[in-house]
Structures are given as C-alpha cells and as structure tokens.
N, CA, C and O of each residue as an XYZ file, in Angstrom:
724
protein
N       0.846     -1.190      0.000
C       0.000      0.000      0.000
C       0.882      1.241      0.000
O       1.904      1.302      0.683
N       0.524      2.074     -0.663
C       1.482      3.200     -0.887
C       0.630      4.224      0.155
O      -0.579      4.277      0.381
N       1.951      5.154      0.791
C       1.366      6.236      1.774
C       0.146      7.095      0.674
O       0.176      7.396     -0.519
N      -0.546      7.220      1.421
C      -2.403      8.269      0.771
C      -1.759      9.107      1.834
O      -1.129      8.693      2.807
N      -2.077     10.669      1.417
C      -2.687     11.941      2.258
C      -3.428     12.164      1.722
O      -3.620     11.928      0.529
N      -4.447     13.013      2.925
C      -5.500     14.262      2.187
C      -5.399     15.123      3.863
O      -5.162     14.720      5.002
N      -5.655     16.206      3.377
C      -5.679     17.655      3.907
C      -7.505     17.215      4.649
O      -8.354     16.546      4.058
N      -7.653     17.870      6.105
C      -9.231     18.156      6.420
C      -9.106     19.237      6.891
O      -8.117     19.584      7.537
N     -10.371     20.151      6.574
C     -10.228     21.203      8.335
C     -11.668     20.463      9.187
O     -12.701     20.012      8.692
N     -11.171     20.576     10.865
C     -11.744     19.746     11.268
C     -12.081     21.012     11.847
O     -11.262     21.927     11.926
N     -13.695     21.121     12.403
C     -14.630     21.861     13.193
C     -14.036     22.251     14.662
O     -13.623     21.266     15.274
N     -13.948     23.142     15.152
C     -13.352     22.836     16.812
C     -14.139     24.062     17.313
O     -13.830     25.209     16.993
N     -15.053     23.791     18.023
C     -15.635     24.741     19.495
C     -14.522     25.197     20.493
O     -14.090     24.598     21.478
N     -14.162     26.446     19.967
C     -13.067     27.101     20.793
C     -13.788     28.860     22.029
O     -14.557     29.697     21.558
N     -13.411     28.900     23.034
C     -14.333     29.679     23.820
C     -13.507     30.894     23.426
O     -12.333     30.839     23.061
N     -14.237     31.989     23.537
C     -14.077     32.633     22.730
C     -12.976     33.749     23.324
O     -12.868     34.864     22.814
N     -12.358     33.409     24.201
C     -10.899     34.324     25.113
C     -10.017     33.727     23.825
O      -9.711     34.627     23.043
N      -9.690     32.809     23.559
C      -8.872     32.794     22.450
C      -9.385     32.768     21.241
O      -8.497     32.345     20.501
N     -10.571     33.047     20.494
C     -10.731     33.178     19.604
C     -10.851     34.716     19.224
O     -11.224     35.057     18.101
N     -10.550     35.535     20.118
C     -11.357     36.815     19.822
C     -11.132     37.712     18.512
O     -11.951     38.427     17.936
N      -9.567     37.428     18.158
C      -9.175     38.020     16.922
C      -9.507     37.296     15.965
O      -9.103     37.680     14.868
N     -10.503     35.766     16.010
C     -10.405     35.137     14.655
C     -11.934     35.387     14.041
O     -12.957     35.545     14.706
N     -11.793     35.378     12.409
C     -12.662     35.933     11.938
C     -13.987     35.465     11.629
O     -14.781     35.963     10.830
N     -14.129     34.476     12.337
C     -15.325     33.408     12.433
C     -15.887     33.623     13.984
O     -16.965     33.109     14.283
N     -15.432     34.090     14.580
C     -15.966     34.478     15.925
C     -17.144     35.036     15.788
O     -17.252     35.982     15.008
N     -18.329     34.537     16.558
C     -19.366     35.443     16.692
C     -19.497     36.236     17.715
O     -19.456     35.691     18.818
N     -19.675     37.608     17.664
C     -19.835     39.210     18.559
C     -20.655     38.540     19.481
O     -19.856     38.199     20.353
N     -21.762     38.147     19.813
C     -22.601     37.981     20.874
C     -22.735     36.251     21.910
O     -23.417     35.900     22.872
N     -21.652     35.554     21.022
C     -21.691     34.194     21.910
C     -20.532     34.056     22.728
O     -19.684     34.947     22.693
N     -20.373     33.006     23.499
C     -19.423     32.798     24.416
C     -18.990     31.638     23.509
O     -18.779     30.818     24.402
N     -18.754     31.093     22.562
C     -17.891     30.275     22.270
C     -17.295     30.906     20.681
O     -17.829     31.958     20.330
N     -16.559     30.494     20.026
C     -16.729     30.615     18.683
C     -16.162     29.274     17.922
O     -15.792     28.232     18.462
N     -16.191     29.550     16.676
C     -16.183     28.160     16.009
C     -14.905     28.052     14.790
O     -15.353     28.519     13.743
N     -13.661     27.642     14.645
C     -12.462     27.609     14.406
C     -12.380     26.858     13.802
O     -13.225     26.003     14.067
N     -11.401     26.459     12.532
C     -11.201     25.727     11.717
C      -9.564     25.083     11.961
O      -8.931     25.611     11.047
N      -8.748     24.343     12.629
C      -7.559     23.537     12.338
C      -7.109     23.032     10.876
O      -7.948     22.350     10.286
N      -6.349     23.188     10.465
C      -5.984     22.126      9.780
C      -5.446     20.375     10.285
O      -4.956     20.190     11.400
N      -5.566     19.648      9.651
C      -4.893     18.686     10.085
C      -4.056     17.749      8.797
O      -4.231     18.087      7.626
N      -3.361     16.839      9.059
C      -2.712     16.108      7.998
C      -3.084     14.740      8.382
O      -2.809     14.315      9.504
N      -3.827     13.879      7.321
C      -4.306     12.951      7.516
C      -3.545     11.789      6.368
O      -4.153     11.818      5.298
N      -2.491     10.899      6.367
C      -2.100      9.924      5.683
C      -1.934      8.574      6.512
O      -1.558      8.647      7.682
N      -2.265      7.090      5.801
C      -1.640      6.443      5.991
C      -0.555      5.631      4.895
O      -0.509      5.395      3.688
N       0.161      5.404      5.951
C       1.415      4.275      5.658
C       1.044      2.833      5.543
O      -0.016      2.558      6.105
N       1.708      1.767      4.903
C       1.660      0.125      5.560
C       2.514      0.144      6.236
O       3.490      0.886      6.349
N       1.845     -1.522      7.216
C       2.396     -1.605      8.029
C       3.913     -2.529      8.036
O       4.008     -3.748      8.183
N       5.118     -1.462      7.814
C       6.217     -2.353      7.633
C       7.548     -1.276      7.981
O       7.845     -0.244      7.378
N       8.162     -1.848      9.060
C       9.259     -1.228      9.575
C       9.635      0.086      8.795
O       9.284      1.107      9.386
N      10.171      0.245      7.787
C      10.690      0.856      6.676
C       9.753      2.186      7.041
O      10.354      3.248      7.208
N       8.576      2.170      7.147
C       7.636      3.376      6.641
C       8.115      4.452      7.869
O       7.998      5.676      7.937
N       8.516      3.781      8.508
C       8.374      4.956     10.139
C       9.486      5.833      9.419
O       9.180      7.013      9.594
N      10.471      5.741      8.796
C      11.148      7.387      8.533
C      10.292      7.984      7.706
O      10.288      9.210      7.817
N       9.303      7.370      6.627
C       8.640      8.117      6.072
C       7.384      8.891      6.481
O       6.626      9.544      5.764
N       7.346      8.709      7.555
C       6.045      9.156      8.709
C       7.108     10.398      9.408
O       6.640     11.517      9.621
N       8.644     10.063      9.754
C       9.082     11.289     10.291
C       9.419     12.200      9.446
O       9.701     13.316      9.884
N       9.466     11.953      8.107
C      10.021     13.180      6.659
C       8.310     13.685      6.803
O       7.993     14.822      7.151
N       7.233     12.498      6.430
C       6.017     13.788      6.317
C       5.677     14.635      7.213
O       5.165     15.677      6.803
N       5.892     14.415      8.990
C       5.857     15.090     10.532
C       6.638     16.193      9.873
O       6.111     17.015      9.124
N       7.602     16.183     10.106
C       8.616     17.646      9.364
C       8.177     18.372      8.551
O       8.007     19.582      8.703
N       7.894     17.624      7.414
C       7.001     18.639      6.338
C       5.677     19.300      6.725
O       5.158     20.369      6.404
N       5.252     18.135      7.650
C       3.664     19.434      7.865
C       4.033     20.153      9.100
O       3.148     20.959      9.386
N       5.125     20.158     10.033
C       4.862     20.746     11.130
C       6.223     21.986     10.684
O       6.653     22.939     11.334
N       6.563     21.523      9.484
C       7.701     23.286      9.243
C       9.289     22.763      9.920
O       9.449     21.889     10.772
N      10.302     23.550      9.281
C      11.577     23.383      9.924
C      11.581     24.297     11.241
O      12.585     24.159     11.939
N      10.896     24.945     11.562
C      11.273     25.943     12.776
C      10.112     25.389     14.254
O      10.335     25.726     15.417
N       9.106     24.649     13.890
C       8.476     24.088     14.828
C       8.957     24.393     15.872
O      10.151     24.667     15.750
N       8.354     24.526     17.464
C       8.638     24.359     18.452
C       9.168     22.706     19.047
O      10.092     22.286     19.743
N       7.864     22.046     18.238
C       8.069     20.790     18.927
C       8.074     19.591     17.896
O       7.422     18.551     17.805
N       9.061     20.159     17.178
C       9.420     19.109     16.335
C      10.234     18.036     16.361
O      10.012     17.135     15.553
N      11.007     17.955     17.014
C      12.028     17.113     17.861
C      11.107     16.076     18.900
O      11.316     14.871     19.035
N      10.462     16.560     19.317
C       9.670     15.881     20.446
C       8.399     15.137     19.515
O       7.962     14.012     19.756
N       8.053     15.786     18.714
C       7.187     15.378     18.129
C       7.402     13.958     17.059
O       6.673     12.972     16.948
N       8.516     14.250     16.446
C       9.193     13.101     15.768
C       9.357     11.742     16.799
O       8.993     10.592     16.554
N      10.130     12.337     18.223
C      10.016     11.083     19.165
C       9.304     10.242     18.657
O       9.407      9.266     17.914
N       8.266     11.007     19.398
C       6.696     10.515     19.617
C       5.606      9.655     18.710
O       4.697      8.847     18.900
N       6.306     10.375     17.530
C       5.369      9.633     15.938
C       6.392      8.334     16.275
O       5.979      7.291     16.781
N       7.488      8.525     15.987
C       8.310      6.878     15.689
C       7.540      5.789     17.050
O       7.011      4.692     16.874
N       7.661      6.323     17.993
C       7.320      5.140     19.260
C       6.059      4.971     18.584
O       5.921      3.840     18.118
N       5.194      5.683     18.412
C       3.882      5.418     18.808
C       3.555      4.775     16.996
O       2.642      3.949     16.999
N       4.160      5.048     15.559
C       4.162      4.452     14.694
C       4.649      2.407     14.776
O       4.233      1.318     14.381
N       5.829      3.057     15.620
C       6.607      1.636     15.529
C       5.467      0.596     16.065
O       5.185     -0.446     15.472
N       4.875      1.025     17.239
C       4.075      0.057     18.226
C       2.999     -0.446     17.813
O       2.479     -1.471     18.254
N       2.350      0.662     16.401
C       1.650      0.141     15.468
C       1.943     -1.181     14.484
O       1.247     -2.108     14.070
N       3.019     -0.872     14.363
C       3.581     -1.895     12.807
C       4.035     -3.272     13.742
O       3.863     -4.447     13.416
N       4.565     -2.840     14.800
C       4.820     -4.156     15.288
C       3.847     -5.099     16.005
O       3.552     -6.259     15.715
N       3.413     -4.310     17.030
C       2.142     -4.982     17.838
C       0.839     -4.712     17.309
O       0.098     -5.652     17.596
N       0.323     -3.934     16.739
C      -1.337     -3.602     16.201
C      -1.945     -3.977     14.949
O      -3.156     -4.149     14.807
N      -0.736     -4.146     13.690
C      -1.589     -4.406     12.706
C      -0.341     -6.191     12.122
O       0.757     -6.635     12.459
N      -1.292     -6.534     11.280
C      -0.729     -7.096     10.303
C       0.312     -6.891      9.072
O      -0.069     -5.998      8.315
N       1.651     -7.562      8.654
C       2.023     -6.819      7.686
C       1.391     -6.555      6.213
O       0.724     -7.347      5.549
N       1.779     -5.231      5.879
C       0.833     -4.847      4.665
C      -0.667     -3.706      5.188
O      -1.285     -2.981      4.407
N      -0.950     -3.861      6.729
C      -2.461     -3.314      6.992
C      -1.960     -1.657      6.896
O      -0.895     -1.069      7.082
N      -3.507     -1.216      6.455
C      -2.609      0.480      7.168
C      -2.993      0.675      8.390
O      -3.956      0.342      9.082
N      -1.541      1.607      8.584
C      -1.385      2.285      9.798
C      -1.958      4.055      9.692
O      -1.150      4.838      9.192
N      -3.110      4.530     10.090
C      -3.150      5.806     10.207
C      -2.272      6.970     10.814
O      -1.671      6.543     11.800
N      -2.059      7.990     10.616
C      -1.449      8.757     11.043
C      -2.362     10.607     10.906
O      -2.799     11.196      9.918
N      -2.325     10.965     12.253
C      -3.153     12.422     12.004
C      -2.531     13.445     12.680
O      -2.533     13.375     13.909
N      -1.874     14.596     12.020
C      -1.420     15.387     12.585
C      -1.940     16.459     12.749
O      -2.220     17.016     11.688
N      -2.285     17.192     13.962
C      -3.071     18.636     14.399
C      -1.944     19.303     14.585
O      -0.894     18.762     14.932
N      -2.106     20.711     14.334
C      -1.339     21.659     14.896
C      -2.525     22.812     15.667
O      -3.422     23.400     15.064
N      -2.271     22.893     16.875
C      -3.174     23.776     17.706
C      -2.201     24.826     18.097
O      -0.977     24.777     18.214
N      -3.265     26.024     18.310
C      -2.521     26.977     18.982
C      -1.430     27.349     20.087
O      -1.653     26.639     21.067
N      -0.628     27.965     20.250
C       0.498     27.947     21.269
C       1.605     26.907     20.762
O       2.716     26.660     21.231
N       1.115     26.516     19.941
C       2.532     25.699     19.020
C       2.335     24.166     19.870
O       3.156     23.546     20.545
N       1.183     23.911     19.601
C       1.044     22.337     20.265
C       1.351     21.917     19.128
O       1.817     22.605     18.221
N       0.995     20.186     19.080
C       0.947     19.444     18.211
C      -0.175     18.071     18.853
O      -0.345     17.691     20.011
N      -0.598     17.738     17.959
C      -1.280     16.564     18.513
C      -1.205     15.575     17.734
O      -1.559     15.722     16.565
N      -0.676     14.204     18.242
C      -0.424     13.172     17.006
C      -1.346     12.005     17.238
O      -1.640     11.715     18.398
N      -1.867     11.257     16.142
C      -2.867     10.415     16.479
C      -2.632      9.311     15.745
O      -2.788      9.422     14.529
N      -2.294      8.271     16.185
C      -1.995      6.309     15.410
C      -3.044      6.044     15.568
O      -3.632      6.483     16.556
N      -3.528      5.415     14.866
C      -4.598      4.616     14.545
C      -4.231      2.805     13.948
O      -3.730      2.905     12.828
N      -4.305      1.810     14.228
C      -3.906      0.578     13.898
C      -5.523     -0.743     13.619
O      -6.359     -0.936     14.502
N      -5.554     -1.310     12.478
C      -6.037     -2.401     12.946
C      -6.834     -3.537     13.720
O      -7.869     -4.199     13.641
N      -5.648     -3.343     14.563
C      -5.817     -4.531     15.502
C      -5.888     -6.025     14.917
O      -6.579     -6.891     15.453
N      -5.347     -6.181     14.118
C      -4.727     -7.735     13.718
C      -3.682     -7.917     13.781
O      -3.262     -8.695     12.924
N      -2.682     -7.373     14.742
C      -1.292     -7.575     15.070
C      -1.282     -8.899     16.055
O      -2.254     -9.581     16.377
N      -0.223     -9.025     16.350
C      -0.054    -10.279     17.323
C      -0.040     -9.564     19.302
O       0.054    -10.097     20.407
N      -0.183     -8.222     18.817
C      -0.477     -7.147     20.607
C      -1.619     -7.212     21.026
O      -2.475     -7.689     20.281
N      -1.904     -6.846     22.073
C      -3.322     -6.802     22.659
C      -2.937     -5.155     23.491
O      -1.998     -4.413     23.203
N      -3.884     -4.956     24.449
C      -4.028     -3.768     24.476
C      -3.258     -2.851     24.715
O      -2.635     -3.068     25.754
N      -2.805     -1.174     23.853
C      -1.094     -0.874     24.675
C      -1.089     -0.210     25.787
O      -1.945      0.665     25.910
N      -0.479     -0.360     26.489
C      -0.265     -0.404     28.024
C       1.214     -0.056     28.152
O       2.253     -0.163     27.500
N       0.782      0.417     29.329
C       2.968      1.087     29.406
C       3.156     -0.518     30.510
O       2.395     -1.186     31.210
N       4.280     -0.555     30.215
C       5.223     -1.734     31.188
C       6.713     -0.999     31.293
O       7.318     -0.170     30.613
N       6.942     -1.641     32.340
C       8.743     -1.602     32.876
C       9.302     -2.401     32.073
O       9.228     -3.574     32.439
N       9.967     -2.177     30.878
C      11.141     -3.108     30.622
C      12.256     -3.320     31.321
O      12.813     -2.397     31.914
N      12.630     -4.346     31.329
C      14.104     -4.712     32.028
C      14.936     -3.819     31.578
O      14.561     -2.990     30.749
N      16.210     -3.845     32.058
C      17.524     -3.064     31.969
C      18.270     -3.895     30.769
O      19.124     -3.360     30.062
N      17.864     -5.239     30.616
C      18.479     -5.657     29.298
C      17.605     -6.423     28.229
O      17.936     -7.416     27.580
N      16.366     -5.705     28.197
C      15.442     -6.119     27.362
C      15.433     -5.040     26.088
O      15.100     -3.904     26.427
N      15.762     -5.229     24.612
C      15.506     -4.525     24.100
C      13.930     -3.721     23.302
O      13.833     -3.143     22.219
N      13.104     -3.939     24.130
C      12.123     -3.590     23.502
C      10.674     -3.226     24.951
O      10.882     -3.726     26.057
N       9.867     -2.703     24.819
C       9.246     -2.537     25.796
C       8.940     -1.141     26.275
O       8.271     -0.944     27.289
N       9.504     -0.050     25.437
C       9.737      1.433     26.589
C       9.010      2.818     25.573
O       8.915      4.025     25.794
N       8.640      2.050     24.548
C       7.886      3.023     23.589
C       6.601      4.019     24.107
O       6.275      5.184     23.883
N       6.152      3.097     24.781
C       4.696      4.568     25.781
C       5.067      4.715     26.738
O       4.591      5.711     27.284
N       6.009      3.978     27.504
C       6.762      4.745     28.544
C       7.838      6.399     28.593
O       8.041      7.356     29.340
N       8.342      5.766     27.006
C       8.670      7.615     26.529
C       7.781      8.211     26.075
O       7.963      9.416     26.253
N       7.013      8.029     25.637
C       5.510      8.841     25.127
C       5.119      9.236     26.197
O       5.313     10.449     26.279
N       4.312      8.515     27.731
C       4.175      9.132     28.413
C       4.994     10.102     29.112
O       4.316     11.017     29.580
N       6.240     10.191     29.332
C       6.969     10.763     30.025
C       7.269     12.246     29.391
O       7.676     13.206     30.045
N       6.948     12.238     27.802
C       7.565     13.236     27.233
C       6.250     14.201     26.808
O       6.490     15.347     26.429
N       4.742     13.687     26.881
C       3.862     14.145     26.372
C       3.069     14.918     27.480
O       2.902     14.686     28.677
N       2.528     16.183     26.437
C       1.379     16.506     28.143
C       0.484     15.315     28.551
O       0.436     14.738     29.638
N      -0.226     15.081     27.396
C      -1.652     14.161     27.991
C      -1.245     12.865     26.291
O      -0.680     13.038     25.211
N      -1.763     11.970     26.805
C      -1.624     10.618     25.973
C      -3.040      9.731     26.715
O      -3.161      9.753     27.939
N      -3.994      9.023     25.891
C      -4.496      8.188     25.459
C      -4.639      6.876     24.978
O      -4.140      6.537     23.906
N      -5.220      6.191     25.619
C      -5.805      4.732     24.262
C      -6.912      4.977     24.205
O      -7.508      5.599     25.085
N      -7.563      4.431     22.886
C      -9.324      4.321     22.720
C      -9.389      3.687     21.555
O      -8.762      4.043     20.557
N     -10.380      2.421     21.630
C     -10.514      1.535     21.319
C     -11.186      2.360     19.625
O     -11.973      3.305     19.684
N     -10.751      1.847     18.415
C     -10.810      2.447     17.301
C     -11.311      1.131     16.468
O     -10.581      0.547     15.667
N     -12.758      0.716     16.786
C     -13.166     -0.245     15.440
C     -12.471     -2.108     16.562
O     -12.720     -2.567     17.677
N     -11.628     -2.521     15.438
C     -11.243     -3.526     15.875
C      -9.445     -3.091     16.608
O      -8.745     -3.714     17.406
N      -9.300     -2.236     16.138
C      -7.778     -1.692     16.386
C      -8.086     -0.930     17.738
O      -9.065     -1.197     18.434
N      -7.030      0.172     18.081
C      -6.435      0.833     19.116
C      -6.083      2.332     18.123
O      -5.599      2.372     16.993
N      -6.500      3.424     18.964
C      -6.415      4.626     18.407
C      -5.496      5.093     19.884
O      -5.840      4.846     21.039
N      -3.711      6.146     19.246
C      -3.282      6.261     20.364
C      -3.202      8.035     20.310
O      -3.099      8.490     19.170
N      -3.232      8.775     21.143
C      -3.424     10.367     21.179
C      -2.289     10.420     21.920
O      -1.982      9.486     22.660
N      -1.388     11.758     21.771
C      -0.451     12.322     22.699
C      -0.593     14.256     21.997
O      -0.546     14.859     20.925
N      -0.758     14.494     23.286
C      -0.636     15.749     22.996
C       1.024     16.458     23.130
O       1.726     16.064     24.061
N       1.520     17.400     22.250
C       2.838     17.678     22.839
C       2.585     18.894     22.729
O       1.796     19.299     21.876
N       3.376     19.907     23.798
C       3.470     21.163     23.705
C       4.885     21.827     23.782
O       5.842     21.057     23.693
N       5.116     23.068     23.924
C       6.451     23.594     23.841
C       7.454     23.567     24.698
O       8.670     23.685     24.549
N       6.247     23.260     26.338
C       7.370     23.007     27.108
C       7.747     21.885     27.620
O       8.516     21.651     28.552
N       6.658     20.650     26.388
C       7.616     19.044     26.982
C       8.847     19.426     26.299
O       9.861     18.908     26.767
N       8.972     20.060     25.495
C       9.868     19.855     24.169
C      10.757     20.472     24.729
O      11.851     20.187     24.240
N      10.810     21.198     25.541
C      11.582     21.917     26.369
C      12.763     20.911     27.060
O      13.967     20.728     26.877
N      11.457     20.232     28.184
C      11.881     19.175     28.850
C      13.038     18.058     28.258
O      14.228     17.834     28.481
N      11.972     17.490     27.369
C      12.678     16.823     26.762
C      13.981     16.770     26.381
O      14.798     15.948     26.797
N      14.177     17.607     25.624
C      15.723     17.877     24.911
C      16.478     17.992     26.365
O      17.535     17.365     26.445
N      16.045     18.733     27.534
C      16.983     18.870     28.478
C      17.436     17.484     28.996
O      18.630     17.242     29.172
N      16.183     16.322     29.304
C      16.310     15.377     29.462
C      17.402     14.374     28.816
O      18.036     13.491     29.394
N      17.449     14.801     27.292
C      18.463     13.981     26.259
C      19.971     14.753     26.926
O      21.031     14.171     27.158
N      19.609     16.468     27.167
C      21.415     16.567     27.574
C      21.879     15.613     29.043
O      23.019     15.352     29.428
N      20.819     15.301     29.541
C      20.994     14.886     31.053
C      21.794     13.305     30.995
O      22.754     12.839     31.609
N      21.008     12.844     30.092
C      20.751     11.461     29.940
C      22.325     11.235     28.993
O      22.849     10.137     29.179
N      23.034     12.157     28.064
C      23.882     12.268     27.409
C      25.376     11.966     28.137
O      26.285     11.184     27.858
N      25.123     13.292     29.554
C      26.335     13.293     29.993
C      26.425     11.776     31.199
O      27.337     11.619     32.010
N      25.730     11.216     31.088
C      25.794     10.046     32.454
C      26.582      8.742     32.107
O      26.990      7.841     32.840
N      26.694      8.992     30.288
C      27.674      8.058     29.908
C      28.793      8.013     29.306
O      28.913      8.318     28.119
N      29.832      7.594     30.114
C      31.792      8.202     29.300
C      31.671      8.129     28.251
O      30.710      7.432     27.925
N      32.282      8.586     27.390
C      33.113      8.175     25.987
C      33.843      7.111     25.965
O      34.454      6.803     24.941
C-alpha cells in the first residue's frame, strides 16, 4: 500500500478568550467556532515506513516548529508500536497530525488490531530487554496521551506542547552526559 494523504479542516468549538481576533468568531456568543488544519495519511504496516512518517511530521509541522524534535520522538514510538504490535504486515497504519494553537501538536496512530499485541499499556522493561519502553517515553515526554478503542484496532493520542519539548531535549542533555566516551 502506498502512503495516501488528504488535507481536512476539522470543526473545533473554541471559547471565545482565544478566539477573539479570529474571523469566524461570533460578537454575541461565548464560544466561537475555528477551523484547524490537520494532515491525515496512511502508511503500511512495515518497519521501513516509520522514517517516512518522520520526513512527512517535518514537512507538515515546518523546519522551525517548536516541537518538532519531540514530536518526531513521539510519531516513531507510537508508529513503531503500530507496525509491530497492532496491525498485520501490509495493513494500514493511520497517522493524524493537528497543529493547535500555542505551538502544540497533537499526534494520532490509529492501527487495525490484527497484530499479534493486545491492548497498549505502558510496562517496565528490564535493563536488558531490548524492547518494551515506547509509551513509557511517550508518556513521560507528552502533556496528555491516550488509548481508545478504534473499530477492531487501538487509536493512540499524545498531545505535545512547547514546554515538553523543552523538557525533553533537556532530558536527552541529562541522559547524554551520564555516559563516558
């Protein structure tokens, strides 16, 4: 299956302290009504695709992003966990990217569910297990993260904002210096 995009604007009920300069705002209500863009493609499901999920993240979220670094994390764990545990090889894997105000990002997997995984769940991996720690960095690095049951598959949400991304990277210098050369 070859990666599909298409472009949506998705509807969003935004109250109207931050909408006030936008031009869809209505003068006499307390909410107003806002248009996002989002980027909607999927990939198959096969190792290989996850850099091509982090070249399209880049392209829709811009070279100067706030949280583009963090955001890339985040697509690979939460792509990979798709292709490996959620779908079958060959199934698609969804992918939805929001960009919200204040320079969020919101990333959304969508899988299947004919993988050989059952539901994702964070666990402790061992100290010499190579595999296991993918929503454990998702959670750690994201404001808010999700599961919800999507059809027969698993739909996964992480919200990121400017100052995980913050975090984060500080975290990578932390985590950098703890091991010699």
């Amino acid at each position: 299956m070859d990666a599909s995009r298409s472009m949506r604007h998705i509807p969003v009920r935004v109250p109207a302290r931050f909408a006030r300069n936008h031009r869809n705002a209505n003068e006499g209500g307390r909410r107003a009504r806002m248009f996002l863009m989002a980027d909607v493609f999927a990939v198959s499901a096969d190792p290989s695709q996850v850099a091509v999920v982090r070249r399209r993240l880049r392209a829709a979220l811009g070279p100067d992003h706030r949280c583009a670094d963090t955001a890339e994390l985040v697509v690979s764990e939460l792509v990979t966990n798709a292709v490996v545990h959620g779908c079958a090889p060959g199934d698609p894997v969804r992918l939805t990217i929001r960009r919200l105000p204040r320079s969020r990002v919101v990333i959304t997997v969508t899988d299947t569910g004919r993988g050989r995984g059952t539901v994702p769940r964070l666990k402790l991996a061992g100290s010499a297990g190579t595999n296991g720690r993918g929503l454990f960095i998702v959670a750690s690095i994201a404001s808010r993260w999700s599961v919800r049951r999507a059809g027969t598959g698993f739909r996964v949400r992480a919200l990121i904002a400017p100052r995980d991304a913050e975090l984060a990277s500080c975290m990578g210098f932390v985590l950098l210096d703890d091991f010699p050369e």
